[in-house]
Short mmCIF file of C-alpha atoms and ligand atoms in Angstrom, two decimals:
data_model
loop_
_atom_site.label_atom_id
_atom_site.label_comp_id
_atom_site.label_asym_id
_atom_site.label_seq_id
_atom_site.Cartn_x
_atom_site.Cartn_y
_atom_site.Cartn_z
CA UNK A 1 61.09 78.72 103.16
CA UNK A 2 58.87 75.93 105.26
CA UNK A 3 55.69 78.17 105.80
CA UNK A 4 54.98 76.11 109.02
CA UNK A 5 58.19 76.63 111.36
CA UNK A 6 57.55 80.50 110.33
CA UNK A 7 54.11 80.79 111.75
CA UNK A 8 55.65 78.79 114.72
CA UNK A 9 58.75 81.68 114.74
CA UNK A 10 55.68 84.33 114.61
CA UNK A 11 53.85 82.74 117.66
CA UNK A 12 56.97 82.89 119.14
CA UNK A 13 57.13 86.36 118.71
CA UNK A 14 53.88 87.35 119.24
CA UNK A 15 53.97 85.76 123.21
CA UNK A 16 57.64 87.79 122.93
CA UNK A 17 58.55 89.34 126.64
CA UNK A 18 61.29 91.86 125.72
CA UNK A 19 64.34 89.54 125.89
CA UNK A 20 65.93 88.93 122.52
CA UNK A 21 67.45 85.66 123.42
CA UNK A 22 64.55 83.72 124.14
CA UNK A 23 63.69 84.23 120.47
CA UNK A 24 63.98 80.53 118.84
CA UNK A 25 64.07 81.41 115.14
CA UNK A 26 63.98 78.77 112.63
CA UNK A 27 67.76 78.35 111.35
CA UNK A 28 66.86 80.42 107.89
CA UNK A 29 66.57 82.98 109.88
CA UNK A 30 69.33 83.33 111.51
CA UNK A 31 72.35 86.00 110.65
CA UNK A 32 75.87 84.38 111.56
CA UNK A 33 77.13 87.49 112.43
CA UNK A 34 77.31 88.81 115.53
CA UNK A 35 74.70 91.53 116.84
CA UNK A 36 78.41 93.27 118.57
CA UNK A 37 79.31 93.47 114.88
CA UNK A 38 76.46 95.79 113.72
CA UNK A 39 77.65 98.85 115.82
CA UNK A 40 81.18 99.04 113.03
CA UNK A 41 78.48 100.89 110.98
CA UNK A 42 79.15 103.99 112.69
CA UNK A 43 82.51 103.67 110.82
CA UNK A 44 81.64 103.38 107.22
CA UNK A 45 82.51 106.00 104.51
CA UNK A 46 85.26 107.78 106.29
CA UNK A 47 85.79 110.82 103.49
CA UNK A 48 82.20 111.77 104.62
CA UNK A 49 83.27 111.18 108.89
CA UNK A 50 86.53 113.56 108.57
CA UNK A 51 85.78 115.85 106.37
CA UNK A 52 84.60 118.36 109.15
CA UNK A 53 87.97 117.96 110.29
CA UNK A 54 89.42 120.29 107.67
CA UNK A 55 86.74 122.50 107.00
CA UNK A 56 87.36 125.63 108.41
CA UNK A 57 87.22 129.78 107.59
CA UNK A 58 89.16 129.31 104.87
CA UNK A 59 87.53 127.01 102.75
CA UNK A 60 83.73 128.79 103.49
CA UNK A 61 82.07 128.80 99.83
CA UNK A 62 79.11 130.74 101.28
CA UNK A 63 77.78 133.38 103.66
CA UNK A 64 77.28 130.56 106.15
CA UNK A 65 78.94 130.42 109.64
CA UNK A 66 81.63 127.61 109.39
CA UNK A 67 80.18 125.98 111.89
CA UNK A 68 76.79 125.32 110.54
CA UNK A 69 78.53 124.28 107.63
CA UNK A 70 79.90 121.51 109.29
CA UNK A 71 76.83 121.00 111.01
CA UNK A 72 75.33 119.95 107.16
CA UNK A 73 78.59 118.07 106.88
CA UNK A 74 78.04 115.83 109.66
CA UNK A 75 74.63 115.27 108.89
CA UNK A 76 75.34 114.13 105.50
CA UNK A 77 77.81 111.60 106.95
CA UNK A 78 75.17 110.35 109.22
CA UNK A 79 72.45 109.80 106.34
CA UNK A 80 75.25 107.69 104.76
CA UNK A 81 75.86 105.84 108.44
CA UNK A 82 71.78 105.12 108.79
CA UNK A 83 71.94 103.78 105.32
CA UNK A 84 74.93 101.07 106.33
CA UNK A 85 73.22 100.21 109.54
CA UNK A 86 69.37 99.73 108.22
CA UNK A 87 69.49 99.24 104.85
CA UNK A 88 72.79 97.65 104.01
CA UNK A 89 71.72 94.05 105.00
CA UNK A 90 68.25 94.05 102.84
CA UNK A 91 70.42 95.76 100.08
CA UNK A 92 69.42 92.83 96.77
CA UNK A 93 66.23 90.92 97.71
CA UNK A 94 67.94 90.74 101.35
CA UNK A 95 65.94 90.64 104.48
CA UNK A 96 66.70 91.23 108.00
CA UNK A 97 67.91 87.99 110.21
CA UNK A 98 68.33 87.23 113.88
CA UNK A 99 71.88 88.17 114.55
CA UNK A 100 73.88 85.68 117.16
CA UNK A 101 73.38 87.29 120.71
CA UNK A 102 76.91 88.92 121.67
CA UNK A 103 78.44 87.83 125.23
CA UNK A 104 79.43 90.27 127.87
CA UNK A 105 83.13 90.94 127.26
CA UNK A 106 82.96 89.79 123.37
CA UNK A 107 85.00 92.22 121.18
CA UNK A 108 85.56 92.94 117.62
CA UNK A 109 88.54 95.20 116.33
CA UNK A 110 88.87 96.14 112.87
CA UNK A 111 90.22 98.93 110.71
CA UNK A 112 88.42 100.61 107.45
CA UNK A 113 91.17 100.87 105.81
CA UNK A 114 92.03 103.97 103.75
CA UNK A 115 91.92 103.53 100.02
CA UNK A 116 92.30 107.00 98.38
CA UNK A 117 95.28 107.12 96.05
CA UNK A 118 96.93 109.88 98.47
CA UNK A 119 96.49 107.97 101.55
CA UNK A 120 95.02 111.49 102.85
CA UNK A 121 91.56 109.64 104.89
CA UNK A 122 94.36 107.73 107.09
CA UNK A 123 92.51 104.57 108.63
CA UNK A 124 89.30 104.11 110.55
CA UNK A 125 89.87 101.44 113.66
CA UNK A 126 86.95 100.29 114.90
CA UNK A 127 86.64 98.93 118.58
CA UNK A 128 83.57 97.17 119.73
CA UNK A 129 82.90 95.61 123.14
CA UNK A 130 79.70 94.04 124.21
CA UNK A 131 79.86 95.50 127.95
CA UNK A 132 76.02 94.21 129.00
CA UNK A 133 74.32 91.15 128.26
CA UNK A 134 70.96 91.43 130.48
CA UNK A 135 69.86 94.04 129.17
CA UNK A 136 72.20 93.37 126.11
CA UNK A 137 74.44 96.77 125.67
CA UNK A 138 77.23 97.60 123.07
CA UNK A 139 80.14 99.86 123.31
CA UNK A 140 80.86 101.38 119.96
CA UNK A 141 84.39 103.65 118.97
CA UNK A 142 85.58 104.35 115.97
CA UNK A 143 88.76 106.39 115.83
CA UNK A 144 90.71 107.57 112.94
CA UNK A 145 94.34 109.03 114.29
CA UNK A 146 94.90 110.90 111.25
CA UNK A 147 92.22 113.17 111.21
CA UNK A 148 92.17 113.65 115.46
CA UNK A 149 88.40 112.52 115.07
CA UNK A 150 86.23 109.91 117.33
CA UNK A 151 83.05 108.76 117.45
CA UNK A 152 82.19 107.01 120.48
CA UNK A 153 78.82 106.17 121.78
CA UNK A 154 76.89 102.92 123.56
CA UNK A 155 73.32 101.41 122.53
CA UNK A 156 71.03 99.06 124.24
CA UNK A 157 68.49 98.15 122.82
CA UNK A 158 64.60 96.90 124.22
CA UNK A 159 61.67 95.32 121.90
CA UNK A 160 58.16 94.97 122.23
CA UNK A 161 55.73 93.38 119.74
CA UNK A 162 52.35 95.26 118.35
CA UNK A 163 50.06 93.27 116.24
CA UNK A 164 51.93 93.30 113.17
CA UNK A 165 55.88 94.70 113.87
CA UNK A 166 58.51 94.41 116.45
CA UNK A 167 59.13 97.83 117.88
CA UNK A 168 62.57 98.62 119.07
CA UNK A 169 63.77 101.46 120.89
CA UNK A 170 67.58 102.25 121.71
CA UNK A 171 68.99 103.39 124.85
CA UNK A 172 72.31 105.40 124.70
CA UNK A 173 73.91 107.93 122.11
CA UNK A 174 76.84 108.90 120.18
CA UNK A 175 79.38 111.32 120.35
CA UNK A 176 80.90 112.34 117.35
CA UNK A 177 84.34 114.68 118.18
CA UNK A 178 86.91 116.88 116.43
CA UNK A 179 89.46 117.06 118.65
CA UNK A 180 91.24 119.70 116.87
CA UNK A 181 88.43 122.13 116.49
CA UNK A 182 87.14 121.03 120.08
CA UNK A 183 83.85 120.33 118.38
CA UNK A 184 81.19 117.46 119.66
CA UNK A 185 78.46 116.75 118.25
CA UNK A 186 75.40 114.63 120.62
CA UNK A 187 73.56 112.33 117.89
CA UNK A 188 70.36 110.62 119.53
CA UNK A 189 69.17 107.02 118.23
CA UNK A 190 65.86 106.57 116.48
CA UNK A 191 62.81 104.54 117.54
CA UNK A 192 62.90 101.63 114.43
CA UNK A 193 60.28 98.84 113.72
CA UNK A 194 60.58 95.49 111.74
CA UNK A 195 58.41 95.37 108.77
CA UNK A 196 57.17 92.61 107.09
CA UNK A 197 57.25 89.99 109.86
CA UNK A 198 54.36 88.33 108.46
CA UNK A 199 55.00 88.18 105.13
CA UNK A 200 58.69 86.35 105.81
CA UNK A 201 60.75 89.50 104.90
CA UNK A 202 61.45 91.51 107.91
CA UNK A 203 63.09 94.81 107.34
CA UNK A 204 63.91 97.74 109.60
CA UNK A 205 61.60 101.16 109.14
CA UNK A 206 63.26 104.36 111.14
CA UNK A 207 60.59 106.42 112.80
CA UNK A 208 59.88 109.73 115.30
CA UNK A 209 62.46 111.51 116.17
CA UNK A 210 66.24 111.56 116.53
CA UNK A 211 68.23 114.76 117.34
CA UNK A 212 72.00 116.28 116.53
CA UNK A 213 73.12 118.72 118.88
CA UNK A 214 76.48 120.54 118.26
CA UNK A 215 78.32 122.47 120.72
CA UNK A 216 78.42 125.19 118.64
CA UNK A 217 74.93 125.39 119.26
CA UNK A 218 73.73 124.03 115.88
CA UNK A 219 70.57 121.68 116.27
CA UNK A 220 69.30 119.27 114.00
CA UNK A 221 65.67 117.87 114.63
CA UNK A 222 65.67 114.30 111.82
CA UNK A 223 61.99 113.40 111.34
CA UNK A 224 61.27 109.54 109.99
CA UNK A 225 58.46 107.82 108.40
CA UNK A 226 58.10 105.43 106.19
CA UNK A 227 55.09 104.07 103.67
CA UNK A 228 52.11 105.43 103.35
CA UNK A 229 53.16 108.20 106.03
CA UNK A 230 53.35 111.40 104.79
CA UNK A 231 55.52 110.02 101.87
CA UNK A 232 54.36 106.83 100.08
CA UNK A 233 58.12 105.87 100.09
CA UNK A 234 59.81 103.85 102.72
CA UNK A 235 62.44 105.26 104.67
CA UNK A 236 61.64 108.65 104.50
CA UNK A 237 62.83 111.42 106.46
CA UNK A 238 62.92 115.21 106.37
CA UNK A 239 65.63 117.03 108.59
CA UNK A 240 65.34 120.98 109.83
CA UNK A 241 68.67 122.61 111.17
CA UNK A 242 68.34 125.51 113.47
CA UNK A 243 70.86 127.96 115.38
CA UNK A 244 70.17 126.37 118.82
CA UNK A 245 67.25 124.22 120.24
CA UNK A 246 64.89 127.29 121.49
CA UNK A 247 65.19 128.03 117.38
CA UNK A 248 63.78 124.88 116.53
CA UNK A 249 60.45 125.63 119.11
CA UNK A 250 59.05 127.33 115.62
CA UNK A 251 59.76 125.32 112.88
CA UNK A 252 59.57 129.06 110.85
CA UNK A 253 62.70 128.97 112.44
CA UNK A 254 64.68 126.73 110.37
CA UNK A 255 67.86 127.56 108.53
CA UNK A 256 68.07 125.14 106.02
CA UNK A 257 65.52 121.53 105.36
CA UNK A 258 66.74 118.61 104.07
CA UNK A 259 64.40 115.93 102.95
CA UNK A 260 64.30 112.70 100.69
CA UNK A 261 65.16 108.66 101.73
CA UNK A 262 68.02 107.74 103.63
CA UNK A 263 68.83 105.04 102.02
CA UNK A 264 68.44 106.69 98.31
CA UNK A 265 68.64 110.54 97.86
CA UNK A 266 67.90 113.96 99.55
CA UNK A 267 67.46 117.36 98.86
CA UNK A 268 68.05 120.87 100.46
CA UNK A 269 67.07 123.95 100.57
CA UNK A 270 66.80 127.29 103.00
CA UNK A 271 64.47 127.87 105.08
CA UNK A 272 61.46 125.27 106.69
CA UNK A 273 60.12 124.05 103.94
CA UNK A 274 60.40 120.76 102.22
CA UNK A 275 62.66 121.63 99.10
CA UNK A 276 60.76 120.67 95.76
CA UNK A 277 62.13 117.50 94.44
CA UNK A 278 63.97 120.29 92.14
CA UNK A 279 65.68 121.03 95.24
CA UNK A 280 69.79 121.56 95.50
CA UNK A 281 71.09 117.51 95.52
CA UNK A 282 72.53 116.86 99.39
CA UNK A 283 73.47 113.35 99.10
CA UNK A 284 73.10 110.47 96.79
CA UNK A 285 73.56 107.72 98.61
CA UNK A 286 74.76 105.37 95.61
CA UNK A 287 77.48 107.95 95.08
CA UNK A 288 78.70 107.32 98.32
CA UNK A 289 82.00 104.89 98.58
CA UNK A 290 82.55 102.99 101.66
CA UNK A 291 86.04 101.51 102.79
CA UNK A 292 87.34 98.00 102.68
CA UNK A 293 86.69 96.87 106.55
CA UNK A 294 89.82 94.67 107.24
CA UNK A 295 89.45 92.16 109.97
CA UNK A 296 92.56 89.80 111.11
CA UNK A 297 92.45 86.33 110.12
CA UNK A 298 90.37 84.06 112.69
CA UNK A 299 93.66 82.38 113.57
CA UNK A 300 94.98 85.27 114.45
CA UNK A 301 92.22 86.20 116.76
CA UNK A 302 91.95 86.25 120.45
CA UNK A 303 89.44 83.93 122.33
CA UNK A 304 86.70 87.30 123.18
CA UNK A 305 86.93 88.43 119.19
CA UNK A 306 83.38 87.72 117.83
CA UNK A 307 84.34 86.18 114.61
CA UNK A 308 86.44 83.89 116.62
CA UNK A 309 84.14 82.95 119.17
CA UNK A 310 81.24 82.20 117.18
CA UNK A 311 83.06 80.54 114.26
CA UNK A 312 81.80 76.82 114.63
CA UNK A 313 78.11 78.28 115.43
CA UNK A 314 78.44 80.59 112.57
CA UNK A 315 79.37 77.70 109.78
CA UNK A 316 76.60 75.83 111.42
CA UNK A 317 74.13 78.36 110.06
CA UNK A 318 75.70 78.29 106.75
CA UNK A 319 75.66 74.95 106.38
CA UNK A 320 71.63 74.90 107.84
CA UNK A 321 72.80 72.32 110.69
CA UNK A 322 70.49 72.75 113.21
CA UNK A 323 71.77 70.01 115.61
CA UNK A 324 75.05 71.88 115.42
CA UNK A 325 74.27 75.51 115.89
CA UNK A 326 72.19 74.50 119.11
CA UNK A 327 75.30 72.48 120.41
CA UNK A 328 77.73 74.86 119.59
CA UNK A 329 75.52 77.63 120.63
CA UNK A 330 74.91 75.62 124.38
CA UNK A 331 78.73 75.50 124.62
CA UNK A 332 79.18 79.09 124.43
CA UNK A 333 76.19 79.98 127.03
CA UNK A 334 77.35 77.00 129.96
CA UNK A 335 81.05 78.82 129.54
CA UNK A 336 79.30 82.33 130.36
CA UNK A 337 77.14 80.80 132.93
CA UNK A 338 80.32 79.37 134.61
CA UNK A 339 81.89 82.26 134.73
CA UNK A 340 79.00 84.01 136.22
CA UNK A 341 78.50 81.50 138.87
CA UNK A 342 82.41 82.15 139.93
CA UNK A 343 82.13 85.67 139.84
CA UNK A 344 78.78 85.83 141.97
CA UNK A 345 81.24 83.59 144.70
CA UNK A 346 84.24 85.71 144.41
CA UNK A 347 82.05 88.52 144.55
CA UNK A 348 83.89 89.95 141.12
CA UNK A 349 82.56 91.37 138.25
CA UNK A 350 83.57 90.71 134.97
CA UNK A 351 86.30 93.54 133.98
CA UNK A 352 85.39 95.65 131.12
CA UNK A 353 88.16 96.53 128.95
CA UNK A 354 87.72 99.29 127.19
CA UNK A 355 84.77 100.93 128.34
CA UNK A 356 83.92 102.76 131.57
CA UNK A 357 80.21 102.97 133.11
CA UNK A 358 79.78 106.64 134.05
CA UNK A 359 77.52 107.64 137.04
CA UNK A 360 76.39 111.59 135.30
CA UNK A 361 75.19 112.12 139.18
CA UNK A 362 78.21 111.74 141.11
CA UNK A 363 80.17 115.05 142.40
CA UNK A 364 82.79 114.39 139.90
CA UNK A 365 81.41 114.69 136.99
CA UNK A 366 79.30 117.71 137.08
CA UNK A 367 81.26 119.72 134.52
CA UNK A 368 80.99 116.76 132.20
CA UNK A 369 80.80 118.34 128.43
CA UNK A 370 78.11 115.44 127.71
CA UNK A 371 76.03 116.58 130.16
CA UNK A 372 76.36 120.17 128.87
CA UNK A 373 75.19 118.54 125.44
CA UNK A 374 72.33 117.32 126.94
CA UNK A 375 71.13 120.29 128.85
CA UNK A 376 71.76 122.61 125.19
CA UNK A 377 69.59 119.79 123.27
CA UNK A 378 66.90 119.75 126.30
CA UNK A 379 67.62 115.92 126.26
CA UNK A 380 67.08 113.84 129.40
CA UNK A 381 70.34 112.62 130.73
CA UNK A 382 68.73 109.43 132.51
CA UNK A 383 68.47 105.98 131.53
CA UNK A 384 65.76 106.71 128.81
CA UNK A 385 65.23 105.47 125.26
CA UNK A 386 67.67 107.92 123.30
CA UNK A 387 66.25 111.50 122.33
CA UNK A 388 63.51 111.12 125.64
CA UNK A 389 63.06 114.42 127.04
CA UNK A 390 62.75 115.22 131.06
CA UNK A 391 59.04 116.18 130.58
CA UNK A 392 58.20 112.82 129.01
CA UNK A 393 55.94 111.79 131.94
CA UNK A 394 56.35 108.10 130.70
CA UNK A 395 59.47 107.90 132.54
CA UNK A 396 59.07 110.32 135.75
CA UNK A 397 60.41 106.98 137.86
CA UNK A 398 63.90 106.61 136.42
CA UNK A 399 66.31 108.92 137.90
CA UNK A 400 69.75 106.77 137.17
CA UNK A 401 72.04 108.44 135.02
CA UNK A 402 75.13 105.69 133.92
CA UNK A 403 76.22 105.68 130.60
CA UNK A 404 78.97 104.04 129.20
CA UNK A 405 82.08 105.67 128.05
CA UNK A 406 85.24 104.83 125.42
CA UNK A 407 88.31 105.23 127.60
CA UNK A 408 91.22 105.82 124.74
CA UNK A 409 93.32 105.45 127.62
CA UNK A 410 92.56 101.95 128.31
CA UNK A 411 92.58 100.69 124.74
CA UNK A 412 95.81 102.68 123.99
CA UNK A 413 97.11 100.57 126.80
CA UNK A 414 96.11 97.28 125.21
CA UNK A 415 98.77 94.55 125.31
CA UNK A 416 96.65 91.66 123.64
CA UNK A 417 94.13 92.26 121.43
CA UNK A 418 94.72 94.71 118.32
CA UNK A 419 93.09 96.27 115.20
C1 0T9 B 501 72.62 98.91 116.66
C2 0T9 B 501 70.95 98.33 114.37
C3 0T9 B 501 70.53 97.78 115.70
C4 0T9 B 501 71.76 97.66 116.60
C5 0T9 B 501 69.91 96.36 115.50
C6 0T9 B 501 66.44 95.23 115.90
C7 0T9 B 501 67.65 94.38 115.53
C8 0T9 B 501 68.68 94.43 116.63
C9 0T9 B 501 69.29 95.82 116.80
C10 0T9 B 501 69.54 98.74 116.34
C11 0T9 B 501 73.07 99.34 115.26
O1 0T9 B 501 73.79 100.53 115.36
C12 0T9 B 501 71.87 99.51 114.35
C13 0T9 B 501 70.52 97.83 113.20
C14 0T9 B 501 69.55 96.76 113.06
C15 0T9 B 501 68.87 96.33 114.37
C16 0T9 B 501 68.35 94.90 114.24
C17 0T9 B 501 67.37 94.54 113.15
C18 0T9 B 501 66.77 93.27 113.69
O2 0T9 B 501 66.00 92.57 113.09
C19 0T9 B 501 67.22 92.98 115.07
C20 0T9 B 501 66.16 92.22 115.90
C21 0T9 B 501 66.59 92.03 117.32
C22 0T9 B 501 65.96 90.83 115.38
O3 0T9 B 501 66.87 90.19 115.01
C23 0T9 B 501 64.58 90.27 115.44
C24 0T9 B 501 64.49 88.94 114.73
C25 0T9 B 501 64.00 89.05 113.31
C26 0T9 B 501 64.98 89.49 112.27
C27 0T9 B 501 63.52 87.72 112.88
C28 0T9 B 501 62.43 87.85 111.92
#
């Protein structure tokens, strides 16, 4: 690595204003993968994402409720989706890299396909749209038919730099649902920091808070920290389940505690107390399999798809050809600037096509079950970073409430572009 364009890059980031895309990293930096891709995450190890699906009276092993049963089966599928999205890219000497900066209306379809020898985890599709790109916003879906399950969700995300990390925090949320049970589940996205900026090997760290709030009442508070916290280990986090949210106002509370690394192992046990690293074994992450992800060939692919778009720009980075990624790169942002400047004069805007932007204030929507989520979990419903509460005086002057929304509808009803 040339020690001199990175303490350039680190200037750059240093005078950084919030706005990802004015980041000019030097070309060894640089992911060719799209920053739209990085939401098909959410979609990894489908045995762990359906298995709530099944799990009902009759297969209780224990004098637990069902439903909080399922509540530690969800959160073991999530451990396994934080480990994909954070750790997954670092995984083998790895470190983080600037992803390409997704346009609005860029897609990516894919399916994770089912590989069990009785076909019995039917197939994952994934369908990503990038439906903002000032401030840059993601809509995420991943929907497996076979199982009647969906997780659908949006994230934005907004970066500031301290002295030695870029801290990110992410707007929007997820909704993980069993249709056939009629059971959602809110999941909140953590606060996260880059590591390691300085020495030339960035790497995401988790921290605060993020929440799980099931409308069976279930609520899970996950607690992160990383080295030298109060665990010496990176990536730690400790996790305390409770019957409802006024539960968890006394941590004495707490039905069961699961602790240990996300991206490694974790323990439980009852009650609020750290289980002893003899504690019962919740998940081991290298235990966990992950489908094959199965994108179409680029030839097949429409225009909008991401690996399509970005090809050229993305084998410049491979190759290390600066002059090209910046050309290639140029062509791409004069096309979206075009088509800008004609919608501004047909006073259009550009059609999302699978996503809808909910207004949680309007008349209509008042029974919304998200918003009952919200109100159970004691979560703000505004345009806040994820897992904000109302009484966070830090943002008494926002009072929008549009989020985006998956409309199965819509992408049912898709004549062009297919998984
Ligand atoms: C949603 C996820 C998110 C996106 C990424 C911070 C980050 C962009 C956002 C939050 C996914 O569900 C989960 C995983 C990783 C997050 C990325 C890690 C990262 O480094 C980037 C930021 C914007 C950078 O690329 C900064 C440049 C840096 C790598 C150069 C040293």
């Amino acid at each position: 690595m040339s020690t001199s364009s990175w303490t350039s890059f680190l200037r750059s980031i240093a005078s950084y204003n919030g706005d990802l895309s004015s980041l000019t990293a030097p070309p060894f930096i640089l992911s060719p993968t799209s920053l739209l891709e990085y939401s098909q995450y959410w979609g990894t190890n489908t045995e762990l994402l359906v298995a709530p699906a099944s799990m009902t009276e009759s297969v209780a092993d224990n004098d637990d409720p069902i439903e909080l049963t399922r509540l530690l089966a969800v959160i073991k599928w999530f451990l396994a989706t934080l480990n994909t999205q954070y750790a997954s890219r670092i995984r083998g000497n790895h470190s983080e890299k600037k992803p390409l900066n997704p346009f609005l209306g860029e897609v990516f379809v894919a399916k994770f396909k089912d590989q069990s020898d009785d076909k019995s985890l039917g197939d994952t599709e994934v369908i990503l749209e990038q439906v903002s790109h000032h401030p840059p916003v993601t809509g995420y879906a991943m929907l497996n038919r076979k199982h009647n399950t969906l997780l659908e969700g949006y994230n934005g995300i907004r970066a500031f730099m301290s002295t030695t990390a870029l801290n990110v925090r992410q707007y929007g949320h997820a909704v993980l649902e069993y249709k056939d049970l009629d059971e959602q589940y809110l999941i909140t996205l953590p606060p996260l920091h880059l590591e390691g900026l300085l020495t030339g090997s960035p790497r995401v760290e988790l921290e605060q808070k993020s929440y799980i709030q099931a409308s069976t009442g279930y609520y899970a508070v996950l607690e992160y920290s990383g080295k030298g916290y109060f665990s010496g280990r990176s990536n730690t986090f400790k996790c305390r389940i409770y019957k409802n949210y006024e539960q968890s106002l006394n941590k004495a509370n707490a039905l069961y505690t699961v602790s240990g690394q996300w991206s490694n192992t974790s323990t439980i046990g009852r009650g609020p107390e750290t289980p002893s690293s003899a504690g019962l074994m919740f998940l081991d992450m290298n235990k966990v399999k992950s489908e094959k992800l199965v994108v179409k060939p680029i030839s097949k692919q429409h225009h909008l798809e991401s690996r399509r778009a970005w090809q050229k720009v993305a084998e410049a980075i491979t190759k290390g050809d600066y002059k090209v990624i910046s050309d290639e790169k140029s062509k791409i942002e004069n096309h979206q600037r075009a088509l800008r400047k004609r919608e501004e004069i047909n006073e259009s805007a550009w059609e999302r096509r699978w996503y809808d932007d909910i207004d949680y204030t309007s008349e209509e929507h008042q029974n919304d079950r998200y918003i009952k989520l919200f109100e159970m979990a004691h979560l703000s419903a505004k345009n806040v970073p994820s897992g904000v509460r109302d009484t966070n005086s830090k943002y008494l002057n926002v009072d929008t409430k549009t989020h985006w929304r998956f409309n199965l509808a819509k992408f049912n009803a898709e004549k062009i572009i297919h998984c």
